[in-house]
Coordinates of C-alpha atoms in Angstrom, one line a residue:
Chain X
M1 CA 80.2 131.6 117.1
I2 CA 80.4 130.1 120.5
G3 CA 76.7 129.7 120.4
I4 CA 76.9 126.9 117.6
L5 CA 78.5 124.6 120.1
R6 CA 75.2 124.3 122.1
Y7 CA 73.8 122.2 119.2
E8 CA 74.1 118.6 119.6
F9 CA 74.7 118.2 115.7
F10 CA 77.8 120.4 116.3
Q11 CA 79.2 118.7 119.1
H12 CA 78.9 115.4 117.2
A13 CA 80.8 116.9 114.2
L14 CA 83.4 118.2 116.6
L15 CA 83.7 114.5 118.3
A16 CA 83.5 113.0 114.7
A17 CA 86.5 115.3 113.6
L18 CA 88.5 114.5 116.8
L19 CA 88.0 110.7 116.5
S20 CA 88.8 110.9 112.6
S21 CA 92.0 112.8 113.5
V22 CA 93.1 110.1 115.8
V23 CA 92.6 107.0 113.5
C24 CA 93.7 108.8 110.5
G25 CA 96.8 110.0 112.3
I26 CA 98.0 106.6 113.0
I27 CA 96.5 104.6 110.0
G28 CA 97.7 107.5 107.8
T29 CA 101.5 107.4 109.3
Y30 CA 101.4 103.6 108.2
I31 CA 99.9 104.3 104.9
V32 CA 102.4 106.9 104.0
A33 CA 105.5 105.2 105.4
K34 CA 104.6 101.8 103.5
R35 CA 103.5 103.8 100.3
L36 CA 99.8 102.5 100.2
V37 CA 98.6 105.8 99.3
F38 CA 97.4 104.4 95.8
I39 CA 95.8 101.2 97.2
S40 CA 93.9 103.2 99.8
G41 CA 92.4 105.3 97.2
G42 CA 91.4 102.0 95.4
I43 CA 89.7 100.8 98.6
T44 CA 88.0 104.1 99.0
H45 CA 86.7 104.3 95.4
A46 CA 85.8 100.7 95.7
S47 CA 83.8 101.1 98.7
F48 CA 81.4 103.7 96.9
G49 CA 80.3 100.5 95.0
G50 CA 79.2 98.9 98.1
I51 CA 77.6 102.2 99.4
G52 CA 75.4 102.0 96.0
I53 CA 74.5 98.4 96.6
A54 CA 73.6 99.0 100.0
Y55 CA 71.3 101.6 99.2
Y56 CA 69.7 99.7 96.4
L57 CA 69.0 96.9 99.0
G58 CA 67.7 99.6 101.6
I59 CA 70.2 98.8 104.2
N60 CA 73.0 100.9 106.1
P61 CA 75.4 102.0 103.4
V62 CA 78.1 101.6 106.1
W63 CA 77.8 97.9 106.1
G64 CA 78.1 98.0 102.1
A65 CA 81.1 99.9 102.2
A66 CA 83.0 98.1 104.8
M67 CA 82.1 94.6 102.7
A68 CA 83.3 96.3 99.2
A69 CA 86.3 98.0 101.0
L70 CA 87.8 94.9 102.6
L71 CA 86.8 92.8 99.5
S72 CA 88.7 95.0 97.1
A73 CA 91.7 95.3 99.6
F74 CA 91.7 91.5 99.6
G75 CA 91.0 91.2 96.0
V76 CA 93.9 93.3 95.0
E77 CA 96.2 91.5 97.1
Y78 CA 95.2 88.1 95.9
M79 CA 95.2 89.3 92.1
T80 CA 98.6 90.8 92.4
K81 CA 99.9 87.4 94.2
K82 CA 98.2 84.6 92.3
S83 CA 97.5 86.0 89.0
N84 CA 100.5 87.9 88.0
L85 CA 98.7 91.1 87.5
R86 CA 100.6 94.2 88.5
E87 CA 99.2 95.8 91.6
D88 CA 98.9 99.4 90.4
S89 CA 96.7 97.7 87.3
A90 CA 94.6 95.9 90.0
I91 CA 93.9 98.9 91.9
G92 CA 93.0 100.9 88.6
M93 CA 90.4 98.4 88.1
V94 CA 88.7 98.1 91.5
W95 CA 89.0 101.7 91.7
S96 CA 86.9 102.7 88.6
L97 CA 84.6 99.6 88.9
G98 CA 83.5 100.8 92.5
M99 CA 82.7 103.9 91.1
A100 CA 80.7 102.6 88.0
L101 CA 78.6 100.3 90.5
G102 CA 78.0 102.9 93.0
I103 CA 76.6 105.2 90.5
I104 CA 74.6 102.5 88.4
F105 CA 72.8 101.1 91.8
I106 CA 72.1 104.6 93.1
Y107 CA 70.7 105.5 89.7
L108 CA 68.5 102.3 90.0
S109 CA 67.4 102.9 93.6
S110 CA 64.0 104.5 93.4
G111 CA 63.7 108.5 93.7
Y112 CA 66.1 111.2 94.1
S113 CA 69.1 110.4 96.4
P114 CA 70.0 113.6 98.3
N115 CA 72.8 111.6 99.9
L116 CA 74.9 111.1 96.9
M117 CA 76.8 114.1 97.2
S118 CA 77.3 113.6 100.7
Y119 CA 78.9 110.3 100.4
L120 CA 81.1 111.8 97.7
F121 CA 82.1 114.9 99.7
G122 CA 81.1 114.0 103.4
S123 CA 78.6 115.4 105.7
I124 CA 80.2 115.6 109.0
L125 CA 77.1 117.7 110.2
T126 CA 74.8 114.8 109.9
V127 CA 76.8 112.1 111.7
T128 CA 74.7 109.8 113.8
D129 CA 75.2 108.1 117.4
L130 CA 75.9 104.8 115.8
D131 CA 78.6 106.4 113.3
L132 CA 80.7 108.0 116.4
W133 CA 80.2 104.5 118.5
M134 CA 81.7 102.9 115.5
M135 CA 84.6 105.2 115.4
G136 CA 85.0 105.1 119.1
V137 CA 85.5 101.5 119.0
L138 CA 87.7 101.6 115.9
A139 CA 90.0 104.3 117.5
I140 CA 90.2 102.0 120.8
V141 CA 90.9 98.9 118.6
I142 CA 93.8 100.6 116.5
I143 CA 95.2 102.4 119.8
A144 CA 95.5 99.2 121.7
F145 CA 97.0 97.3 118.4
F146 CA 99.6 99.8 117.8
I147 CA 100.6 100.3 121.5
S148 CA 100.9 96.3 121.8
A149 CA 102.6 95.2 118.5
F150 CA 104.1 98.7 117.4
Y151 CA 107.6 97.3 116.8
L152 CA 106.3 94.4 114.8
I153 CA 104.2 96.8 112.9
L154 CA 107.3 98.9 112.1
F155 CA 109.7 96.2 111.6
V156 CA 107.5 94.2 108.9
A157 CA 106.6 97.4 107.3
F158 CA 110.2 98.3 106.8
D159 CA 111.4 95.0 105.6
E160 CA 109.0 91.9 105.1
D161 CA 111.5 89.7 104.0
Y162 CA 113.8 90.0 107.0
A163 CA 110.7 89.4 109.1
R164 CA 109.8 86.5 107.2
T165 CA 113.2 85.0 108.0
K166 CA 112.4 85.5 111.3
R167 CA 109.2 83.5 110.9
I168 CA 106.9 86.4 111.7
P169 CA 103.4 85.6 110.0
V170 CA 103.7 88.4 107.8
A171 CA 100.7 87.6 105.5
T172 CA 98.4 87.5 108.7
L173 CA 99.8 90.8 109.7
N174 CA 99.4 92.4 106.4
Y175 CA 95.8 91.3 106.4
V176 CA 95.0 92.5 109.6
M177 CA 96.7 96.0 108.9
I178 CA 94.8 96.2 105.4
S179 CA 91.5 95.4 107.1
L180 CA 92.3 98.3 109.6
V181 CA 93.0 100.5 106.5
S182 CA 89.8 99.5 105.0
L183 CA 87.6 100.1 108.2
T184 CA 89.2 103.5 108.8
I185 CA 88.6 104.6 105.1
V186 CA 84.9 103.4 105.4
L187 CA 84.2 105.1 108.7
N188 CA 85.9 108.4 107.5
I189 CA 83.9 108.7 104.4
R190 CA 81.0 109.9 106.4
V191 CA 83.3 112.7 107.5
V192 CA 85.1 114.2 104.6
G193 CA 83.6 111.9 101.6
V194 CA 84.8 109.2 99.1
I195 CA 86.8 111.7 97.1
L196 CA 88.6 113.7 100.1
V197 CA 89.1 110.9 102.7
I198 CA 92.6 110.1 100.9
S199 CA 93.8 113.7 102.2
F200 CA 93.0 113.1 105.7
L201 CA 95.2 110.0 105.4
T202 CA 98.1 111.8 103.8
L203 CA 98.1 115.7 104.5
P204 CA 98.7 115.8 108.0
Q205 CA 101.2 112.8 107.9
I206 CA 103.4 114.7 105.1
T207 CA 103.3 117.7 107.2
A208 CA 104.2 116.0 110.3
N209 CA 107.2 114.3 108.2
I210 CA 108.6 117.5 107.7
L211 CA 108.8 118.2 111.4
T212 CA 110.2 114.6 112.3
H213 CA 111.3 111.5 110.8
D214 CA 110.6 109.1 113.7
F215 CA 107.5 107.0 113.1
R216 CA 106.1 107.4 116.3
K217 CA 106.4 111.2 116.4
I218 CA 105.1 111.3 113.1
I219 CA 102.0 109.8 114.2
L220 CA 101.8 112.2 117.3
W221 CA 102.4 115.2 115.3
S222 CA 99.7 114.1 112.7
I223 CA 97.2 113.5 115.1
L224 CA 97.8 117.0 116.5
I225 CA 97.9 118.7 113.0
A226 CA 94.7 116.8 112.0
M227 CA 92.9 117.9 115.1
V228 CA 93.7 121.6 114.6
G229 CA 93.2 121.5 111.0
S230 CA 89.6 119.5 111.2
V231 CA 88.3 121.7 114.1
S232 CA 89.4 125.0 112.3
G233 CA 88.2 123.7 109.2
L234 CA 84.7 122.9 110.6
L235 CA 84.5 126.3 112.2
L236 CA 85.5 128.1 109.0
S237 CA 82.9 126.1 107.3
Y238 CA 80.4 127.2 109.6
S239 CA 81.3 131.0 109.6
M240 CA 81.5 131.1 105.7
N241 CA 78.7 128.9 105.1
L242 CA 81.1 126.5 103.0
P243 CA 80.9 122.6 102.7
S244 CA 82.7 121.2 105.8
G245 CA 84.9 118.4 104.2
P246 CA 86.4 120.5 101.4
A247 CA 87.0 123.3 104.1
I248 CA 88.7 120.6 106.3
I249 CA 90.8 119.6 103.5
C250 CA 91.7 123.0 102.3
V251 CA 92.9 124.0 105.9
F252 CA 95.1 120.7 105.9
A253 CA 96.7 122.2 102.8
L254 CA 97.2 125.5 103.9
I255 CA 99.0 124.0 107.0
F256 CA 101.2 121.9 105.0
L257 CA 102.2 125.0 102.7
L258 CA 103.0 126.8 105.7
V259 CA 105.1 124.3 107.5
K260 CA 107.0 123.5 104.1
S261 CA 107.7 127.3 103.6
I262 CA 109.0 127.6 107.0
E263 CA 111.1 124.8 106.3
K264 CA 112.9 126.0 103.4
L265 CA 113.2 129.6 104.7
T266 CA 115.3 128.3 107.8
G267 CA 117.0 125.6 105.7
R268 CA 118.2 128.5 103.6
I269 CA 118.9 130.9 106.6
K270 CA 121.2 127.9 107.8
L271 CA 122.8 127.5 104.2
K272 CA 123.9 130.9 104.3
K273 CA 125.2 131.0 107.6
A274 CA 127.3 127.5 107.0
L275 CA 128.6 129.3 103.6
E276 CA 129.7 132.6 105.6
R277 CA 131.7 130.7 108.0
Chain Q
M1 CA 130.1 65.6 113.6
E2 CA 129.0 69.1 112.4
R3 CA 125.2 69.7 112.8
K4 CA 123.2 70.7 109.6
V5 CA 121.4 73.7 109.6
V6 CA 119.8 73.8 106.3
R7 CA 119.3 70.7 104.0
L8 CA 118.2 71.0 100.3
R9 CA 116.8 68.3 98.7
S10 CA 116.2 67.9 94.9
V11 CA 115.4 71.5 94.7
A12 CA 114.0 73.3 91.9
A13 CA 113.3 77.2 92.0
G14 CA 112.5 80.2 90.0
Y15 CA 109.9 82.8 89.3
G16 CA 106.7 82.3 87.2
N17 CA 107.1 78.9 85.4
D18 CA 111.0 79.1 84.5
P19 CA 113.0 77.4 87.0
V20 CA 116.4 79.1 87.4
F21 CA 118.0 75.8 88.8
Q22 CA 116.6 72.2 89.2
D23 CA 117.7 69.2 91.2
V24 CA 119.8 71.0 93.9
N25 CA 121.1 69.1 96.9
L26 CA 123.2 71.1 99.1
D27 CA 123.6 71.0 103.0
V28 CA 124.9 73.7 105.0
C29 CA 126.4 73.1 108.4
E30 CA 126.9 75.3 111.5
K31 CA 130.4 76.2 110.7
D32 CA 130.5 76.4 107.1
F33 CA 131.8 79.4 105.3
L34 CA 130.2 78.9 101.9
G35 CA 130.7 81.2 99.0
I36 CA 127.8 81.4 96.3
I37 CA 129.4 82.7 93.0
G38 CA 128.2 82.9 89.6
P39 CA 127.4 85.5 87.1
N40 CA 124.6 88.0 87.6
G41 CA 121.3 86.4 86.7
G42 CA 122.6 82.9 87.4
G43 CA 120.4 82.4 90.4
K44 CA 122.4 83.2 93.4
T45 CA 120.0 85.3 95.2
T46 CA 117.3 82.6 94.4
L47 CA 119.3 80.2 95.8
L48 CA 119.9 82.1 98.9
Q49 CA 116.0 82.9 99.3
V50 CA 115.1 79.4 98.8
M51 CA 117.6 78.4 101.5
M52 CA 115.9 81.0 104.1
G53 CA 112.2 80.1 103.2
L54 CA 111.4 83.4 101.4
L55 CA 110.7 81.6 98.2
N56 CA 108.9 78.2 98.0
P57 CA 110.8 75.9 95.8
M58 CA 109.2 74.5 92.8
A59 CA 110.1 70.9 93.6
G60 CA 112.0 69.2 96.2
S61 CA 112.2 70.1 99.8
V62 CA 114.1 72.5 102.4
E63 CA 114.6 71.1 106.0
Y64 CA 115.8 73.1 108.8
I65 CA 117.7 72.0 112.1
S66 CA 114.9 71.7 114.9
D67 CA 114.2 74.7 117.3
K68 CA 115.3 72.4 120.2
E69 CA 118.7 71.9 118.8
I70 CA 119.6 75.8 118.7
N71 CA 119.3 76.8 122.2
G72 CA 117.2 79.9 121.6
R73 CA 119.7 81.2 118.9
S74 CA 117.6 82.4 115.6
I75 CA 118.5 80.2 112.5
F76 CA 119.0 83.1 110.1
G77 CA 120.8 86.6 110.2
Y78 CA 120.0 88.0 106.7
L79 CA 121.8 91.0 105.2
P80 CA 119.9 91.9 101.9
Q81 CA 121.2 93.8 99.0
V82 CA 120.8 97.5 100.1
S83 CA 119.0 98.4 96.7
R84 CA 115.9 96.1 98.2
I85 CA 114.9 98.6 100.9
D86 CA 112.9 102.0 100.9
K87 CA 115.6 104.4 102.2
K88 CA 113.0 106.9 102.7
F89 CA 111.1 104.8 105.5
P90 CA 110.8 106.8 108.7
I91 CA 113.0 104.4 111.0
T92 CA 115.7 105.1 113.0
V93 CA 119.2 103.1 112.7
I94 CA 118.9 101.8 116.2
D95 CA 115.4 100.3 115.5
V96 CA 116.6 98.7 112.6
V97 CA 119.3 96.8 114.5
L98 CA 116.6 96.0 117.0
S99 CA 114.3 94.6 114.5
G100 CA 117.1 91.8 114.1
S101 CA 115.9 90.7 117.5
M102 CA 112.0 90.4 116.4
Q103 CA 110.1 87.7 117.5
L104 CA 106.5 87.2 118.2
K105 CA 106.3 89.0 121.5
P106 CA 108.2 92.1 119.9
Y107 CA 106.9 94.4 122.7
L108 CA 108.1 92.8 125.6
T109 CA 111.3 91.5 123.9
M110 CA 112.2 95.2 122.7
R111 CA 111.9 96.6 126.2
R112 CA 114.8 94.4 127.4
K113 CA 118.0 96.4 128.0
Q114 CA 120.0 94.0 126.9
Y115 CA 119.2 94.3 123.3
R116 CA 119.5 97.9 123.3
D117 CA 122.9 97.8 124.8
K118 CA 124.1 94.9 122.5
A119 CA 122.7 97.2 119.5
E120 CA 124.6 100.2 120.8
E121 CA 127.4 97.7 120.9
L122 CA 127.3 96.2 117.6
L123 CA 126.9 99.8 115.8
Q124 CA 130.3 100.6 117.6
K125 CA 131.8 97.6 116.2
M126 CA 130.6 98.4 112.9
G127 CA 132.2 102.0 113.1
L128 CA 128.7 103.7 113.7
R129 CA 129.0 105.2 117.0
N130 CA 126.5 107.7 117.9
M131 CA 124.3 106.8 114.7
G132 CA 121.7 105.4 116.2
R133 CA 119.1 108.2 116.2
K134 CA 119.9 108.9 112.7
M135 CA 117.4 107.9 110.0
V136 CA 118.2 105.4 107.4
G137 CA 117.8 107.8 104.7
Q138 CA 120.7 110.0 106.0
L139 CA 123.2 107.1 105.8
S140 CA 125.5 106.1 102.6
G141 CA 125.1 102.7 101.1
G142 CA 127.9 101.4 102.7
Q143 CA 126.9 102.7 106.3
L144 CA 123.5 101.1 105.7
Q145 CA 125.4 97.9 104.9
R146 CA 126.8 97.9 108.1
V147 CA 123.7 98.8 109.8
F148 CA 122.3 95.5 108.3
L149 CA 125.2 93.4 109.3
A150 CA 124.7 94.6 112.9
R151 CA 120.8 93.5 112.5
A152 CA 121.9 90.4 111.3
M153 CA 124.4 89.5 114.1
I154 CA 122.2 90.8 117.1
S155 CA 119.9 87.5 117.4
N156 CA 123.2 85.5 117.4
P157 CA 122.0 83.4 114.3
M158 CA 123.2 79.9 113.2
L159 CA 123.7 81.2 109.6
L160 CA 124.7 84.5 108.5
M161 CA 123.4 84.9 105.2
L162 CA 125.0 88.1 103.1
D163 CA 124.0 89.0 99.6
E164 CA 126.5 91.1 97.9
P165 CA 127.9 92.5 101.2
N166 CA 131.0 93.7 99.1
S167 CA 129.0 95.7 96.7
F168 CA 128.8 98.9 98.8
V169 CA 131.0 98.7 101.4
D170 CA 134.1 101.3 101.3
N171 CA 137.5 99.9 100.9
N172 CA 138.4 101.1 104.5
F173 CA 135.7 98.9 105.8
E174 CA 136.2 96.0 103.6
K175 CA 139.3 94.6 105.7
D176 CA 137.2 94.9 108.9
L177 CA 134.2 93.4 107.1
Y178 CA 136.4 90.0 106.6
D179 CA 137.8 90.3 110.1
I180 CA 134.6 90.5 111.5
L181 CA 133.2 87.3 109.5
R182 CA 136.3 85.3 110.5
E183 CA 135.8 86.0 113.9
L184 CA 131.9 85.2 113.6
N185 CA 132.8 82.0 111.9
K186 CA 134.2 80.4 114.9
D187 CA 130.6 79.7 115.9
T188 CA 128.6 81.0 113.3
G189 CA 127.9 79.6 109.7
I190 CA 128.3 82.0 106.9
V191 CA 126.7 81.8 103.4
I192 CA 128.0 84.8 101.3
V193 CA 126.9 85.6 97.6
S194 CA 129.1 87.6 95.5
H195 CA 129.6 87.7 91.6
D196 CA 133.2 88.6 92.4
L197 CA 135.0 86.6 95.0
G198 CA 138.1 88.9 95.0
M199 CA 138.8 89.4 98.5
I200 CA 136.9 86.6 100.3
S201 CA 138.4 84.1 98.1
S202 CA 140.9 83.4 101.0
Y203 CA 138.3 83.1 103.7
V204 CA 135.8 80.7 102.3
K205 CA 135.9 77.2 103.0
T206 CA 133.5 75.8 100.2
I207 CA 132.3 77.3 97.1
A208 CA 128.9 76.8 95.4
C209 CA 128.9 77.8 91.4
V210 CA 125.5 78.9 90.6
N211 CA 124.8 79.5 86.8
R212 CA 121.5 78.1 85.8
G213 CA 122.4 75.0 87.8
V214 CA 124.2 74.6 91.1
H215 CA 127.5 72.8 91.6
Y216 CA 128.8 72.4 94.8
H217 CA 132.9 72.2 95.3
P218 CA 133.5 70.5 98.7
S219 CA 136.7 72.4 99.0
N220 CA 138.2 75.9 98.1
V221 CA 140.6 74.4 95.4
I222 CA 138.8 74.1 92.0
T223 CA 140.3 71.9 89.1
E224 CA 140.2 73.1 85.5
E225 CA 138.1 70.3 84.4
L226 CA 135.2 71.7 86.9
L227 CA 135.7 75.0 85.6
E228 CA 135.3 73.6 82.0
T229 CA 132.2 71.4 83.0
Y230 CA 130.4 74.0 84.8
N231 CA 131.8 77.1 83.2
C232 CA 132.4 78.9 86.7
P233 CA 133.5 82.1 86.2
I234 CA 136.1 82.4 88.8
D235 CA 139.9 82.1 89.4
L236 CA 141.1 79.2 91.4
I237 CA 141.7 79.8 95.1
A238 CA 143.4 78.1 97.7
H239 CA 144.4 78.9 101.4
G240 CA 147.8 79.6 102.5
E241 CA 149.6 81.5 105.1
L242 CA 148.9 84.6 103.2
P243 CA 145.5 85.0 101.7
H244 CA 146.0 84.5 98.0
R245 CA 144.8 83.0 94.8
V246 CA 146.4 80.2 92.8
L247 CA 145.8 79.2 89.3
E248 CA 146.1 75.6 88.5
I249 CA 148.4 74.8 85.5
H250 CA 146.2 75.1 82.6
K251 CA 146.4 75.6 79.1
H252 CA 145.6 78.8 77.4
S253 CA 143.3 78.7 74.4
A254 CA 142.3 81.6 72.4
P255 CA 139.0 83.0 73.4

């Protein structure tokens, strides 16, 4: 098993998993705390439309995905604010439209597209140097932004109205945050795929939220859980010859169930002791 | 002469294409104690939000005192209705109070010990000693409201804006709340929204009746004529040695 570490593709995969854990740990905590899971799902699926169009035009799908993700994120915001459409309805629209466009354009592209499945379910074993560089830069940007503006992010997420009475540029901050969410999603599609990326942004976080309720600690625990889960998922997929993305997600779910059962169990023991007293 | 902190001129406001009220002219001065009253759905919260700039007016203008005149104080300290807040949000009580001091340089500001000490002190004043490390979700509605009051007070605002503060506060704290407000009113203007003036009737200095229109009463005594004209759903009030409510002489007509 150790022998696999000698291969460059596997080293890349490990590095990608660790970088994903960092960016998803931070951004996912924001998503879960602010209840943005559904919009994140919408952005993810809309970006598949961008992947399809980029394919058709013969450009790097990452750029197509990034464009589509940002457009859909801002589009949903715009439709909700300006045209009186309810947010979840607007999300439902970009969600399915993105998938439809993606499949049509990949269908129209000449020849068989072996990468379709890899975009739907991820292909961490084929990440390129460029992918890693982009994820590294995103990780640095996100860490720097969260360290320098942590309280601003936390306070605005908790109570936007209050922030506006303090003349904080709430709308600008929200656009910056949703852009970071979009870029995080796009770069992680490579690792676990369109359909599975949302669990990278939620499962470690809800597991961490069982252990602590402090925003800062949820971030740190999420990163740790995501690192442990993704690396063991990767090793599991290698040793059992399973697809890597789904293996990682299953490990995340297992960790969640484990922590949740331990919480239930200790809770019951505590209650019993309290009642006996 | 007391300075005007907020000036509303010919303001219309509402949601969608339906103004809740129109042509409102209202000044709030630095040591006012204004009660905004009226039935549910009459536009009380809308008026408060327009004053704070949370809702843009459909017509007219809202003007504020200039930054130069307030010596580093913030203009507003806002106590929202507790139901507007996501109680499952992962944030500690002390951080909520500290968020009241937020400025555009949050990181630098928040590190300052003076704010932490002040936050602890305010929590103590609110009867929430040693609750700072708790999560907001662990508090009762009344406790949460006291946390929000502490948050509103930490920035030493010119105006304290309270939206239904007595809807959750338990009876034990209600008296304390009004004593705190009276003390604050020495150098802070207070705007309080309520559908039931009840106990605060003896504290407010002026009243705005909001019922699909706004009528400002420059005193706390209301004549029957005003009640009839504006259909204000309140008892008459007066200030005296003892807090009490007074009804002016009026005819009782069958409903």
